[in-house]
XYZ file of C-alpha atoms in Angstrom:
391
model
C 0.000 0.000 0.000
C 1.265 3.380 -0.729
C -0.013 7.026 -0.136
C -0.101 9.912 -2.299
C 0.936 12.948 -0.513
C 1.913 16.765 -2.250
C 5.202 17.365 -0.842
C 8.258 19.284 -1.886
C 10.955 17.419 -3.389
C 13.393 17.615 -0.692
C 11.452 16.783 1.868
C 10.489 13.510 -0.104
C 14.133 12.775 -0.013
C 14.386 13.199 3.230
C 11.565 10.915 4.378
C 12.412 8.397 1.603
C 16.165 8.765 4.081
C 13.713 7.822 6.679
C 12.253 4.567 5.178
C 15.326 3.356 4.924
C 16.028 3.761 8.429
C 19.667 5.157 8.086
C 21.830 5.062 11.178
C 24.328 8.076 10.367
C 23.334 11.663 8.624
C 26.419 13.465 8.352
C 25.814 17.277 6.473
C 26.562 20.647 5.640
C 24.093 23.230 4.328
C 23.956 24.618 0.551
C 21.500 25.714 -1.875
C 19.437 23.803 -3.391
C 20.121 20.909 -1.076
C 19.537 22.199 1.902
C 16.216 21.427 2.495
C 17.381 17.412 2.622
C 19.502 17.679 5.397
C 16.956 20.217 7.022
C 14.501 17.657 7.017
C 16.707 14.826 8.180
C 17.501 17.054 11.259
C 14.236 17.509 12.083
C 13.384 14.176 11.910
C 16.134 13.133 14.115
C 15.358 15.875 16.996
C 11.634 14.441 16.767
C 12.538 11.126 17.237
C 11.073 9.716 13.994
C 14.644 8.960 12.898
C 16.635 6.968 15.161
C 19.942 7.802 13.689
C 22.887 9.874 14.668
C 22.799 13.342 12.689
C 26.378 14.618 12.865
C 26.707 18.827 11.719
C 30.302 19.753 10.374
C 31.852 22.274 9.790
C 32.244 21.444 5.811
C 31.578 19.412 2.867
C 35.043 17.669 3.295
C 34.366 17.344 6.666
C 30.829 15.759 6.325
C 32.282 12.837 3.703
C 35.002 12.231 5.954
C 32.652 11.106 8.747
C 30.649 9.167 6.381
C 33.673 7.494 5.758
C 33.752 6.439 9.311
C 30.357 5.830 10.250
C 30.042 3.190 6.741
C 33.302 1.797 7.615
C 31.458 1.100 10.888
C 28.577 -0.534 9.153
C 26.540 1.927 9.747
C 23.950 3.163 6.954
C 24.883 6.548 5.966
C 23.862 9.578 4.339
C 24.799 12.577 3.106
C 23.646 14.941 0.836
C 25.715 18.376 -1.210
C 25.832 20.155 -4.218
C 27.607 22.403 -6.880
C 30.721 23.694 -4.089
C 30.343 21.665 -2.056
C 30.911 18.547 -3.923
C 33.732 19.865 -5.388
C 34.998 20.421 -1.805
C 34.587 16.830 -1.009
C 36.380 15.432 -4.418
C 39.238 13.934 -2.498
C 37.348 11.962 0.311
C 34.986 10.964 -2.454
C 38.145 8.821 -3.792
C 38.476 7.197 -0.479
C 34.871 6.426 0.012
C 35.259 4.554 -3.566
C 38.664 3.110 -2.978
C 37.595 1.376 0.295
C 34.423 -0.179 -0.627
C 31.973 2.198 1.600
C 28.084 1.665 0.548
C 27.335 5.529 1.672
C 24.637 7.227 -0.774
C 24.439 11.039 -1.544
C 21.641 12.646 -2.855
C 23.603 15.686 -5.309
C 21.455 18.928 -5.409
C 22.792 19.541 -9.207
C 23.961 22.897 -9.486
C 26.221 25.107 -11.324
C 29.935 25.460 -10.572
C 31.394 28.827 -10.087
C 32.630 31.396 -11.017
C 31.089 33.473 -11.599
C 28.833 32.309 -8.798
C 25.861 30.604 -9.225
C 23.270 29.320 -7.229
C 21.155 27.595 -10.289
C 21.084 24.037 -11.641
C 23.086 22.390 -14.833
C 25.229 19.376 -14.720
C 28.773 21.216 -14.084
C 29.063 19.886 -10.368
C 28.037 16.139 -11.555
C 30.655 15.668 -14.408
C 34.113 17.102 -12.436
C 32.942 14.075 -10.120
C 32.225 11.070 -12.824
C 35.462 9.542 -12.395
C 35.327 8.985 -8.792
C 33.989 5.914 -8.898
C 31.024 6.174 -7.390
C 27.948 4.816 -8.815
C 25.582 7.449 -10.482
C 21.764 7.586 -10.854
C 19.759 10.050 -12.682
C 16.317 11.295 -11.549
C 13.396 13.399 -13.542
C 10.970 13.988 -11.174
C 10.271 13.635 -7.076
C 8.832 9.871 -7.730
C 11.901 8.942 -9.019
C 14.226 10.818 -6.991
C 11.900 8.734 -3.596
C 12.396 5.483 -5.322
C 16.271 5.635 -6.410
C 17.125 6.501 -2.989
C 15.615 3.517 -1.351
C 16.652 1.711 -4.264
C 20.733 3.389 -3.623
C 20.681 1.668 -0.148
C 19.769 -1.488 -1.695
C 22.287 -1.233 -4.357
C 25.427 -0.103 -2.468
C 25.392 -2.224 0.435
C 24.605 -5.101 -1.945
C 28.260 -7.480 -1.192
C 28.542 -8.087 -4.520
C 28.862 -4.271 -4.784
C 29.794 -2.264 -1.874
C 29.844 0.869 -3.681
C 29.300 4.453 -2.693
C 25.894 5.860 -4.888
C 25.071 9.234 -6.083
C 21.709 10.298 -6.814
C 21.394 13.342 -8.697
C 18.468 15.730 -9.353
C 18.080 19.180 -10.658
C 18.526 21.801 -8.438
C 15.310 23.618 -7.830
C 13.695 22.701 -11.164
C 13.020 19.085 -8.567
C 14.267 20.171 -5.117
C 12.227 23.128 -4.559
C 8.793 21.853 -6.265
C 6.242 20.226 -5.192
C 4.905 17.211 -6.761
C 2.055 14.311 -6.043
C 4.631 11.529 -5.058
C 3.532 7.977 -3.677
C 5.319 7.042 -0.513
C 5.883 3.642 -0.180
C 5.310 2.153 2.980
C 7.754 1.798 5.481
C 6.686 -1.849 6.213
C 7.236 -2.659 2.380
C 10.445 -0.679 2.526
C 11.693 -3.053 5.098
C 10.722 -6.018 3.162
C 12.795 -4.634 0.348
C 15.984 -3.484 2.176
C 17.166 -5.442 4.444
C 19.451 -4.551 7.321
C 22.813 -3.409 6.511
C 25.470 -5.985 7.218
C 28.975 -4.384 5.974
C 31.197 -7.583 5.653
C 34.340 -5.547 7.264
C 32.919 -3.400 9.991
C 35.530 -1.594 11.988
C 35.930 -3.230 15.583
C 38.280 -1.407 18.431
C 39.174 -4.989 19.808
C 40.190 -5.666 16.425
C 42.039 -2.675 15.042
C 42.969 -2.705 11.194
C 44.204 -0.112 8.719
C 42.365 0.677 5.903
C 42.926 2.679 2.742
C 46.746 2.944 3.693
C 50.000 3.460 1.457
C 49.916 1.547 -1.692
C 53.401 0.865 -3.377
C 53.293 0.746 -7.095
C 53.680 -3.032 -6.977
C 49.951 -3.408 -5.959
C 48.284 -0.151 -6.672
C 46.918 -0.542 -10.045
C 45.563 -4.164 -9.235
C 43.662 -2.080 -6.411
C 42.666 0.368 -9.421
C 41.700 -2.631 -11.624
C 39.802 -4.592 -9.125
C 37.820 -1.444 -8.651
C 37.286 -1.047 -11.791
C 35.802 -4.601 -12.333
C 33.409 -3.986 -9.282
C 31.869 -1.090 -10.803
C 31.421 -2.788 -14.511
C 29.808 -6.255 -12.426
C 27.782 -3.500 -10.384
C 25.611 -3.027 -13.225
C 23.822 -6.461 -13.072
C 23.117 -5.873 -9.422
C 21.502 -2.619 -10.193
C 19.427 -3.951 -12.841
C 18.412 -6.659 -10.582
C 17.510 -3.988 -7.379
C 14.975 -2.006 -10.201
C 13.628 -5.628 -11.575
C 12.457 -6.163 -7.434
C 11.665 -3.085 -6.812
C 9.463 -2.955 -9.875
C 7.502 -6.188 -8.680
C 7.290 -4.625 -4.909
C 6.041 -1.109 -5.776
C 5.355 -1.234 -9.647
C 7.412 1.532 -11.055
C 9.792 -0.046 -13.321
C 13.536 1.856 -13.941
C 16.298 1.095 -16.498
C 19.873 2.177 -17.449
C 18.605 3.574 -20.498
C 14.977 4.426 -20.849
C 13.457 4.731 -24.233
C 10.413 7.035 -25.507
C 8.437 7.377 -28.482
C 11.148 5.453 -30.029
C 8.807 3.095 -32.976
C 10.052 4.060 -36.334
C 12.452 6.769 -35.048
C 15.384 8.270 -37.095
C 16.184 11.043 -34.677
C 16.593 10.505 -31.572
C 17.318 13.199 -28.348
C 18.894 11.740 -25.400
C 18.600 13.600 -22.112
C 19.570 13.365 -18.721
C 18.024 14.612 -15.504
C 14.825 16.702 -15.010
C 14.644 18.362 -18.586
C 13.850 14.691 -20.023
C 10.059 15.168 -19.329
C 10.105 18.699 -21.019
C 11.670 17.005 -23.791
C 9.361 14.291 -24.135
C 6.389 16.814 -24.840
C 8.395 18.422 -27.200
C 8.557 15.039 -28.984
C 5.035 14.167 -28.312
C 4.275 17.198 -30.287
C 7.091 16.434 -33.152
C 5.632 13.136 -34.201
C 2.426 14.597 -33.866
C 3.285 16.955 -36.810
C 4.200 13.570 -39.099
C 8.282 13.790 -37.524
C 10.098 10.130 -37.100
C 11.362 11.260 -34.138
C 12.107 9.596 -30.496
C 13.462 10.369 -27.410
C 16.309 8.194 -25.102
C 16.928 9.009 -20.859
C 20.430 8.370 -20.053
C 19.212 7.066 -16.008
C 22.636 5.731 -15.423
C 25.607 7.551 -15.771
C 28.081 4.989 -13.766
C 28.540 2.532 -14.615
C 28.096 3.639 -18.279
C 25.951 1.226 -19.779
C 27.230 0.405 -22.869
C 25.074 -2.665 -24.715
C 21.891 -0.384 -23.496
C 23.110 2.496 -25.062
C 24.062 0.768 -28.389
C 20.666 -1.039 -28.387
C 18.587 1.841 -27.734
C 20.368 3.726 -31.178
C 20.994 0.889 -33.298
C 18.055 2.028 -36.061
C 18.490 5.628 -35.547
C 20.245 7.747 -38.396
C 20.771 10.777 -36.384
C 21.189 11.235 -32.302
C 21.255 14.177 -30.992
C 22.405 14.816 -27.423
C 22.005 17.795 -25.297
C 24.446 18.673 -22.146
C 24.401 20.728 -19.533
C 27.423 21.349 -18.853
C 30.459 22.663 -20.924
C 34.018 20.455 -21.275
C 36.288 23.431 -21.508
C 38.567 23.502 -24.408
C 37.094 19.797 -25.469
C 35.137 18.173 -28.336
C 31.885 18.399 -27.500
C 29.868 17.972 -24.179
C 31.056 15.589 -21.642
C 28.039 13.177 -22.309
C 28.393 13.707 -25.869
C 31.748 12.390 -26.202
C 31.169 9.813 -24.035
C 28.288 8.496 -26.288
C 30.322 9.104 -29.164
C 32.966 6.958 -27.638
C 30.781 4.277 -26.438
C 29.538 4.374 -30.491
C 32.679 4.845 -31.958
C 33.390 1.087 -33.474
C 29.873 -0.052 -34.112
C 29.790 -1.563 -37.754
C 26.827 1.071 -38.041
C 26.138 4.176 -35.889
C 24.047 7.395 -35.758
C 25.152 10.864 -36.715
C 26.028 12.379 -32.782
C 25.502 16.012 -33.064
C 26.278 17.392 -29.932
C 24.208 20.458 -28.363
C 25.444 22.689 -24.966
C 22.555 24.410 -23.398
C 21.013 24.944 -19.845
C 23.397 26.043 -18.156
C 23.153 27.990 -14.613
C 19.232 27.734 -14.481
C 18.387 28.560 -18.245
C 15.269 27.248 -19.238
C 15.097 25.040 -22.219
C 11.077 24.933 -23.085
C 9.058 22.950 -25.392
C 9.803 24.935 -28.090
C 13.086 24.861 -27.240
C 13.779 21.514 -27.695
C 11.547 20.967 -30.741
C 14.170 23.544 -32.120
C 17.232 22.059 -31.545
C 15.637 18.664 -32.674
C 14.988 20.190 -35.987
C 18.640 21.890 -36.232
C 20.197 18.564 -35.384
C 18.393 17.109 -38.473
C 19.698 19.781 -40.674
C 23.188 19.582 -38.724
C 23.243 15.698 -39.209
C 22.299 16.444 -43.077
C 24.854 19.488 -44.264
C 27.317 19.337 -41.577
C 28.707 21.896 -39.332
C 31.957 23.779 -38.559
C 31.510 23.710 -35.028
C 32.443 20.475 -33.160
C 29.176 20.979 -30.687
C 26.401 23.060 -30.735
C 25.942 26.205 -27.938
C 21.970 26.771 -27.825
C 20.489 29.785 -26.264
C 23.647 31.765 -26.513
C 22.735 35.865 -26.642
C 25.408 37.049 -29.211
């Protein structure tokens, strides 16, 4: 049984923190994420949490007791965005490197400087080689679910991984939406108590994440490495059960209006449902086009990706977030790597747009659907596209 409530994004975060029953809340405050840890604090002086909320005087400081409590065994959360994850890059290393199931909710949000308080993708791609796994979210439903579903995941032993879940600053963390809460005796029944294999013990005291010597650290980087590739399956498998507990149904790569497409637009984050009325409205007017959701960003997911694209002629991808001096968008090149030695493959235009709180509307995106046609068709002297650019 679930119950529809109208509640504010964050605060669905929050209380989807508190059906999981997390032992450890470790945070600092920052637009848009605030709200989150707000929340949790609340909950914690009211005694609806029964968990240990630990303020800090930082970002870096609130990962590093994560680091502790998880090593521990403890369930832990935490939750940043924009400077703040950036002030946490190196712990987030060490939370990856030794194996510690903590999830983060990100509050995307634009990098400075100049400052910025609004959301694009900046803060999410200077961390996508930290080797945490990373989840994508559209809307409040989703952002409830993946956070349950991020317990489940990370603590899983065959993963025991750190996990991200990232949604839109303000466009999702500041609305409010008609989100079903699952029930916390359902919740149960689909996470099960944490049991961390390697739990820290004072009368048996261990080092861990200490000095590597070349002759073992890149089998430490490779064995890593393999964890977060076979992570994938497990994920799969945590959104196949959750979909027979609660009936919502989520995928590495999510496909829409995709019959008979040629063009395709793949999105990531909360712009994906704008986007999909903008293709509602394309095919409507006799256009073969279709839309794909990037939902998972690490691991990359490679056979999804190529299967979703494999009859389109033309996919166009927008980012939301600029690679300085590079190709084209981050997720752009990364698709066009992940593309690169099919037998056949799509035209990738890239497009750069969104960024620090810009809208992209309807119209918007039925626009730079119909200039990546053309693009695809006559070619371009620019290696990506910037949209919405005042000259």
């Amino acid at each position: 049984m679930t119950t529809r409530v109208g509640v504010e994004v964050s605060i669905a975060v929050a209380d989807a923190v508190k059906l999981a029953n997390a032992d450890v809340v470790a945070a600092y405050p920052i637009t848009p994420q605030t709200h989150i840890v707000e929340h949790l604090a609340e909950l914690v002086a009211n005694g609806e949490l029964d968990a240990e909320y630990v303020p800090v005087e930082s970002e870096h400081s609130a990962m590093s007791a994560c680091l502790g409590s998880a090593a521990s065994g403890a369930r832990t959360f935490t939750a940043t965005s924009s400077q703040g994850l950036a002030l946490m890059n190196e712990v987030l290393f060490v939370a990856s490197g030794m194996r510690l199931p903590i999830v983060m909710a990100v509050a995307n949000r634009a990098l400075s400087s100049p400052l910025s308080i609004w959301g694009d993708h900046s803060d999410v791609m200077s961390v996508r080689d930290v080797g945490w796994i990373q989840i994508f979210v559209e809307n409040g439903q989703q952002a409830v679910d993946n956070t349950i579903c991020a317990f489940r995941i990370g603590e899983d032993r065959r993963v025991l991984l750190p996990v991200m879940v990232h949604l839109d600053g303000f466009n999702l963390t500041h609305v409010i939406e008609p989100i079903l809460m699952p029930e916390e005796s359902d919740v149960a029944k689909f996470l099960p108590h944490n049991k961390y294999p390697l739990p820290l013990n004072p009368d048996k005291p261990v080092a861990m994440g200490e000095f590597a010597p070349p002759a073992i650290f890149t089998e430490a980087k490779w064995a890593q490495e393999f964890n977060m590739k076979a992570s994938k399956k497990v994920i799969v498998e945590v959104w196949n059960e959750f979909n027979k507990v609660f009936g919502r149904q989520y995928n590495a790569v999510e496909k829409y209006q995709v019959e008979g497409a040629k063009t395709l637009l793949l999105t990531m984050g909360s712009f994906g449902e704008t986007a999909s009325v903008a293709i509602d409205e394309l095919r409507s007017e006799g256009n073969d086009v279709g839309q794909i959701r990037l939902r998972l960003w690490r691991p990359f997911p490679f056979d999804e990706l190529r299967q979703a694209v494999k009859d389109a002629d033309t996919l166009i991808v927008l980012d939301r977030a600029v690679s300085v001096g590079g190709p084209a968008g981050p997720v752009a090149s990364e698709v066009k790597a992940a593309l690169y030695n099919l037998p056949r493959r799509p035209k990738v235009v890239s497009f750069i747009g969104g960024l620090g709180g810009r809208d992209i509307n309807v119209n918007s995106f039925k626009d730079i659907v119909k200039k990546g046609i053309e693009i695809a068709r006559t070619g371009s002297k620019n290696e990506y596209e910037s949209y919405g650019v005042r000259e």
